[in-house]
Amino acid sequence: MLKRLLFVLLLLGLSAGLLHAEEAPRAVAIRTGRLLDVRTGELKSNVIILVRDGRIVAVGQNLRLPADAEVIDLSQATVLPGLIDAHTHLTSDHRSYGYHGLGLSTQRQTLIGVAAARKVLEAGFTTVRNVGATTYEDIALRDAINDGDIPGPRLVAGGPSLGTTGGHCDENLLPAEYAHRARGVADGPWAVREKVREVVKYGADVIKFCATGGVLSKGDDPEAPQYTLEEMQALVEEAHQLGRRVAAHAHGAEGIKLAVRAGVDTIEHSTLIDAEGIALMRERGAYLVPTVYVAEYIMEEGAQAGIPDYGLRKMRALMERRDPSLGAAFAAGVKVAFGTDTSVFPHGLGGREFAAMVRLGMTPLAAIRSATLVAAEALGMEKEVGSLEPGKQADIIAVGGNPLEDVRVLERVKFVMKGGRVYKNEF
Ligand SMILES: [Zn+2]
């Protein structure tokens, strides 16, 4: 009996060992045609990247390949670090706006997120920050990805966004008799602190709130601040005390400045930032997440895509003044972290943001840095992701062509590895 038990235990141990061996990738050697060193801006030829147990162990030109290494041939490609998108809404899409969105259950939204997670990963985004879900569906999505149940990027998830009653982060489509409010609504410093605690309790990695009105919300003004300085300070202090960074949605110049003064870590959109706001952001070291392309998409394709009329009108009014504001912030050297706002435009098309940033005056290299080194810093993940260096996660992508000459090649990412596992290889 004892012998049999030992035998069973031995078998269990063996199979666990085998399973483990299958899950943990062996050593992988990636032969690259060209590798973009995002730190120096140099394109290096014939570099080999060695990966073991999901992490980069060496990067160099004359590396000896370990005998057990599986070789991946990317000698026809340009290799870069996995991209980082600091502003997405994976659990919503074009069906989520206007009255139609009110009919979507959180379960349905979670499933939108499952499909979106795969699309953004296959588009080359190996790390994504989700800033705004209806409730906690993005937390569930993050956990399912981390548990290996579904493919998806590393997900920094915020749960529901905090906002004022009637603000951009509330839900204003229903008349008063429904007494409906969004999950993240809280007014007053103490209510805001309590809401931060609640959102953290249910798993948020980051706190998102609305510091001004927005485009795709009914009845509010993108140029009007939402929350007082006192409320924003309480929110930021509470979040930082709990070890969470804060992302503030802000279009109008006054709301941007209030949020920066309150100590937020990232300003989302930042559409009408003025000279004083630019100086403040530089002084405080806050990151700007400009979401350039989404505004162009709304202007060009929003009507056919079902964006409500109030959204189209508000976008048009902002666009008249946006380009010089954002262009000035880029030129002044504000730290810019790449963000797309996909959901408003289709998940998987986030690469279009690169060309949009370049149109506003960034170099292709600066745009690529914003989606690698800088975004990693903005998310506090610079030790893990954002460059191809020993010790970091093996989050690696490849494209055909030279992204420094034509940044649009990043719209067609052909190879994706996340944590040493290959999710796409069209080479
Ligand atoms: Zn957004």
XYZ file of C-alpha atoms and ligand atoms in Angstrom:
428
model
C 0.000 0.000 0.000
C 2.755 2.375 0.994
C 4.706 1.401 -2.115
C 1.677 2.127 -4.281
C 1.212 5.481 -2.660
C 4.868 6.301 -3.249
C 4.508 5.221 -6.871
C 1.474 7.482 -7.336
C 3.309 10.346 -5.690
C 6.284 9.742 -7.960
C 4.026 9.772 -11.024
C 2.321 12.960 -9.872
C 5.696 14.542 -9.268
C 6.922 13.512 -12.704
C 3.887 14.779 -14.532
C 4.012 18.057 -12.609
C 7.648 18.318 -13.642
C 6.783 17.671 -17.272
C 3.973 20.186 -17.215
C 6.284 22.694 -15.696
C 8.890 22.037 -18.365
C 6.250 22.597 -21.036
C 5.066 25.874 -19.550
C 8.472 27.383 -18.910
C 9.984 28.169 -22.287
C 13.404 26.661 -22.901
C 16.232 28.909 -23.802
C 15.339 30.856 -26.922
C 17.810 32.613 -29.194
C 16.384 35.272 -31.487
C 18.502 36.197 -34.513
C 17.617 39.741 -35.503
C 18.288 41.500 -38.796
C 18.210 44.878 -37.113
C 17.517 45.727 -33.529
C 16.379 49.185 -32.430
C 18.109 50.185 -29.218
C 15.468 52.556 -27.895
C 17.880 54.052 -25.367
C 20.549 55.158 -27.858
C 18.331 55.349 -30.930
C 20.799 53.122 -32.764
C 19.761 50.444 -35.255
C 22.159 47.553 -34.668
C 22.765 44.731 -37.143
C 22.910 40.997 -36.481
C 22.190 41.126 -32.779
C 21.137 37.975 -30.956
C 18.759 38.095 -28.018
C 18.948 35.232 -25.551
C 15.838 34.470 -23.547
C 15.501 32.063 -20.661
C 12.454 31.458 -18.476
C 10.638 34.345 -20.062
C 13.320 36.938 -19.457
C 16.085 38.428 -21.538
C 19.453 37.109 -20.338
C 21.772 38.573 -22.977
C 21.719 40.895 -25.997
C 24.765 41.076 -28.235
C 26.439 40.528 -31.566
C 28.728 37.588 -30.840
C 26.784 35.507 -28.385
C 27.373 31.784 -28.184
C 24.075 29.935 -28.442
C 23.317 27.509 -25.610
C 22.979 23.909 -26.830
C 19.357 23.685 -25.695
C 18.291 26.943 -27.343
C 15.409 27.048 -29.771
C 16.356 29.510 -32.528
C 13.874 32.041 -33.897
C 14.993 33.599 -37.141
C 14.073 37.281 -37.424
C 17.006 38.075 -39.691
C 14.619 39.705 -42.183
C 13.049 41.930 -39.542
C 13.574 44.959 -37.357
C 13.172 44.020 -33.714
C 11.928 46.356 -30.973
C 10.737 46.114 -27.391
C 7.068 45.189 -26.962
C 4.906 48.297 -27.226
C 3.103 49.871 -24.283
C -0.270 51.590 -24.549
C -0.987 53.708 -21.484
C -4.592 54.493 -22.391
C -7.085 51.886 -23.517
C -10.548 50.638 -22.662
C -10.345 46.958 -23.533
C -13.757 46.083 -22.161
C -15.630 48.431 -24.435
C -15.783 49.043 -28.159
C -17.812 50.982 -30.740
C -20.992 49.346 -29.446
C -20.503 50.848 -26.005
C -21.284 54.488 -26.803
C -24.591 56.286 -26.508
C -27.804 54.539 -25.481
C -26.786 51.237 -27.006
C -24.013 50.905 -24.454
C -26.521 51.005 -21.604
C -27.813 47.624 -22.767
C -24.470 45.882 -22.394
C -24.096 43.818 -19.257
C -20.744 43.791 -17.502
C -20.497 40.121 -18.464
C -20.830 41.087 -22.133
C -18.260 43.832 -21.644
C -15.854 41.337 -20.121
C -16.179 39.214 -23.251
C -15.518 42.266 -25.425
C -12.355 42.540 -23.347
C -11.343 38.943 -24.029
C -11.475 39.545 -27.778
C -9.785 42.943 -27.455
C -6.947 41.597 -25.312
C -5.945 39.184 -28.057
C -6.183 41.862 -30.753
C -4.013 44.394 -28.951
C -1.423 41.769 -28.073
C -1.255 40.597 -31.691
C -0.856 44.238 -32.739
C 2.368 44.365 -30.715
C 1.157 45.863 -27.439
C 2.578 43.630 -24.745
C 1.680 45.997 -21.893
C -1.507 48.005 -21.685
C -3.032 50.264 -19.062
C -6.805 50.122 -18.862
C -8.182 53.452 -17.694
C -11.895 53.180 -17.213
C -14.193 50.199 -17.052
C -17.850 50.142 -16.050
C -17.123 48.199 -12.878
C -14.349 45.669 -12.356
C -14.471 43.743 -15.618
C -10.936 44.851 -16.500
C -9.667 43.437 -13.199
C -11.195 40.058 -14.106
C -9.634 40.344 -17.545
C -6.207 41.075 -16.047
C -6.484 38.101 -13.716
C -7.571 35.745 -16.514
C -4.562 36.834 -18.586
C -2.204 36.411 -15.632
C -3.648 32.970 -14.881
C -2.939 31.943 -18.476
C -6.611 31.354 -19.312
C -6.653 33.768 -22.255
C -3.999 35.552 -24.338
C -3.525 39.231 -23.679
C -1.050 41.926 -22.772
C 0.270 42.638 -19.295
C -2.647 44.615 -17.991
C -2.486 47.505 -15.558
C -6.149 47.840 -14.688
C -8.022 50.720 -13.095
C -11.560 49.436 -12.542
C -14.202 52.189 -12.636
C -13.005 55.778 -13.091
C -13.732 58.265 -10.349
C -15.738 61.323 -11.272
C -18.169 64.018 -10.149
C -21.941 63.712 -10.323
C -22.899 64.550 -13.891
C -19.288 64.611 -15.049
C -17.553 62.790 -17.872
C -16.993 59.742 -15.684
C -20.661 59.598 -14.633
C -23.367 58.157 -16.891
C -25.739 60.948 -17.900
C -27.983 59.419 -20.539
C -30.932 58.415 -18.355
C -33.498 60.844 -16.891
C -33.652 61.535 -13.149
C -36.333 58.950 -12.365
C -33.837 56.165 -13.053
C -31.490 57.607 -10.381
C -28.601 56.005 -12.264
C -25.003 56.902 -11.584
C -21.717 55.410 -12.672
C -19.871 53.175 -10.245
C -16.993 55.599 -9.685
C -18.984 58.729 -8.826
C -17.915 60.434 -5.593
C -18.223 64.081 -4.549
C -16.239 65.756 -1.796
C -12.768 64.975 -0.431
C -13.810 62.231 1.976
C -16.174 60.547 -0.453
C -13.366 60.599 -2.986
C -10.970 59.018 -0.500
C -13.512 56.321 0.289
C -13.990 55.622 -3.414
C -10.247 55.298 -3.950
C -10.152 52.774 -1.101
C -13.077 50.870 -2.627
C -11.530 50.711 -6.083
C -8.222 49.528 -4.611
C -10.075 46.982 -2.456
C -11.474 45.350 -5.584
C -8.130 45.138 -7.304
C -7.243 48.359 -9.150
C -3.572 48.867 -10.010
C -4.065 52.518 -10.954
C -6.641 55.225 -10.164
C -8.244 57.026 -13.086
C -10.459 60.062 -12.621
C -12.038 62.777 -14.722
C -10.607 66.242 -14.102
C -12.637 67.918 -16.858
C -15.637 67.161 -18.996
C -15.277 64.882 -21.985
C -16.262 64.341 -25.585
C -18.316 61.143 -25.494
C -20.436 62.082 -22.501
C -23.762 63.876 -22.624
C -24.291 67.317 -21.184
C -20.848 68.216 -19.871
C -18.199 70.610 -21.116
C -14.691 69.353 -21.984
C -13.256 72.738 -21.054
C -14.825 72.911 -17.590
C -12.883 71.444 -14.670
C -14.584 68.678 -12.691
C -13.559 68.356 -9.058
C -12.002 71.135 -7.013
C -8.305 71.262 -6.211
C -9.171 70.081 -2.693
C -10.966 66.989 -4.014
C -8.160 66.189 -6.449
C -5.549 66.551 -3.707
C -7.483 64.176 -1.466
C -7.799 61.678 -4.311
C -4.121 61.787 -5.209
C -2.936 61.655 -1.596
C -5.118 58.641 -0.856
C -4.056 56.812 -4.023
C -0.366 57.470 -3.469
C -0.660 56.389 0.148
C -2.011 53.073 -1.150
C 0.813 52.792 -3.664
C -1.295 53.565 -6.736
C -0.524 56.072 -9.466
C -3.177 58.452 -10.695
C -4.290 59.135 -14.266
C -6.418 62.232 -14.880
C -8.606 62.646 -17.941
C -8.370 66.347 -18.858
C -9.112 68.400 -21.997
C -9.406 72.019 -20.807
C -6.397 74.073 -19.708
C -7.733 74.843 -16.202
C -8.537 71.236 -15.329
C -5.124 70.132 -16.564
C -3.407 72.624 -14.241
C -5.563 71.709 -11.240
C -4.730 68.040 -11.762
C -1.008 68.652 -12.140
C -1.006 70.878 -9.032
C -2.803 68.097 -7.154
C 0.079 65.769 -8.023
C -1.362 63.399 -10.624
C 1.100 61.157 -12.436
C -0.350 61.214 -15.954
C -2.593 63.664 -17.801
C -4.735 61.913 -20.392
C -5.588 63.716 -23.678
C -4.373 67.120 -22.490
C -6.072 68.580 -25.538
C -5.940 72.312 -24.764
C -2.876 72.496 -22.530
C -1.522 76.077 -22.311
C 1.968 77.483 -21.686
C 1.459 77.546 -17.917
C 0.268 73.937 -17.960
C 3.289 72.901 -20.002
C 5.638 74.596 -17.528
C 3.839 72.963 -14.590
C 4.025 69.503 -16.137
C 7.730 69.887 -16.760
C 8.328 71.150 -13.246
C 6.352 68.314 -11.624
C 7.572 65.596 -13.990
C 4.030 64.535 -14.872
C 3.538 62.476 -18.035
C 1.283 63.536 -20.883
C -0.685 60.773 -22.647
C -1.878 62.623 -25.735
C -4.207 60.126 -27.556
C -3.748 62.029 -30.817
C -5.207 59.649 -33.381
C -8.541 58.975 -31.680
C -9.637 62.585 -32.200
C -8.846 62.324 -35.893
C -10.744 59.054 -36.088
C -13.812 60.632 -34.475
C -13.674 63.544 -36.931
C -13.234 61.314 -39.972
C -15.140 58.140 -39.157
C -17.064 58.877 -35.975
C -20.424 59.546 -37.626
C -20.441 56.207 -39.481
C -19.084 54.449 -36.402
C -22.091 55.529 -34.345
C -20.499 58.256 -32.222
C -23.455 60.329 -30.895
C -23.995 63.862 -32.271
C -23.071 65.588 -29.020
C -19.702 63.818 -29.171
C -19.042 64.870 -32.762
C -19.904 68.503 -31.953
C -17.649 68.615 -28.900
C -14.773 67.003 -30.761
C -15.010 69.509 -33.588
C -14.816 72.433 -31.153
C -11.705 71.016 -29.467
C -9.954 70.135 -32.710
C -9.866 73.763 -33.810
C -7.301 74.455 -31.097
C -5.740 71.090 -30.340
C -2.757 70.764 -32.660
C -0.879 73.905 -31.565
C -1.449 73.051 -27.877
C -0.191 69.476 -28.073
C 2.539 70.430 -30.554
C 3.846 73.043 -28.106
C 3.890 70.497 -25.282
C 5.855 68.040 -27.453
C 8.305 70.751 -28.512
C 8.801 71.901 -24.907
C 9.969 68.442 -23.878
C 7.080 67.396 -21.645
C 7.431 63.655 -21.024
C 5.018 61.957 -23.400
C 3.706 58.449 -22.787
C 1.983 56.731 -25.680
C -1.764 56.121 -25.380
C -4.445 55.355 -27.936
C -7.934 55.342 -26.361
C -8.799 52.232 -28.394
C -12.427 51.190 -27.945
C -13.465 54.495 -29.509
C -11.589 53.205 -32.559
C -11.085 49.468 -33.055
C -8.774 47.506 -30.805
C -5.763 46.331 -32.749
C -5.388 49.579 -34.686
C -3.474 51.345 -31.912
C -0.338 51.504 -34.070
C -1.949 54.376 -35.961
C -1.073 56.616 -33.026
C 2.592 56.661 -34.083
C 2.011 58.456 -37.375
C -0.418 60.847 -35.671
C 2.244 61.835 -33.120
C 4.774 62.324 -35.890
C 2.324 64.611 -37.723
C 2.277 66.800 -34.588
C 6.038 67.196 -34.675
C 7.553 64.198 -32.932
C 10.365 62.267 -34.541
C 9.637 58.580 -35.166
C 12.255 57.710 -32.521
C 10.583 59.953 -29.927
C 7.213 58.381 -30.710
C 8.714 54.886 -30.322
C 10.364 55.889 -27.049
C 7.016 57.184 -25.815
C 5.601 53.675 -26.367
C 8.545 51.879 -24.750
C 10.959 53.570 -22.322
C 8.751 56.504 -21.383
C 5.463 54.619 -21.070
C 7.227 52.009 -18.911
C 8.376 54.793 -16.572
C 4.941 56.392 -16.548
C 3.485 53.076 -15.388
C 6.284 52.449 -12.878
C 7.326 49.333 -14.810
C 10.709 50.468 -16.124
C 12.533 47.635 -14.368
C 10.375 45.043 -16.117
C 9.539 46.315 -19.600
C 10.244 49.089 -22.117
C 13.630 48.050 -23.516
C 15.527 44.962 -24.641
C 18.006 44.602 -21.811
C 19.135 41.676 -19.654
C 16.864 41.035 -16.692
C 13.755 42.424 -18.335
C 10.721 40.511 -19.514
C 11.165 39.017 -22.954
C 8.503 41.256 -24.507
C 9.722 41.528 -28.077
C 8.134 42.538 -31.371
C 9.312 42.695 -34.955
C 8.286 44.548 -38.098
C 9.352 44.592 -41.711
C 11.080 47.779 -42.848
C 12.643 50.570 -40.856
C 10.366 52.297 -38.333
C 12.739 55.254 -38.060
C 12.119 55.991 -41.743
C 8.471 54.968 -41.880
C 6.829 54.804 -38.492
C 3.715 53.306 -40.087
C 5.403 49.904 -40.251
C 4.384 49.738 -36.570
C 0.795 49.426 -37.783
C 1.766 45.990 -39.119
C 3.603 44.168 -36.347
C 4.437 40.667 -37.572
C 6.070 39.025 -34.580
C 4.976 39.200 -30.956
C 6.603 37.580 -27.949
C 5.415 38.267 -24.422
C 7.259 36.838 -21.451
C 9.235 34.554 -23.744
C 6.143 33.063 -25.359
C 5.473 33.646 -29.062
C 1.931 34.821 -29.838
C 2.445 35.710 -33.486
C 5.137 35.036 -36.070
C 4.577 35.964 -39.692
C 8.256 35.913 -40.625
Zn -10.192 57.061 -22.622
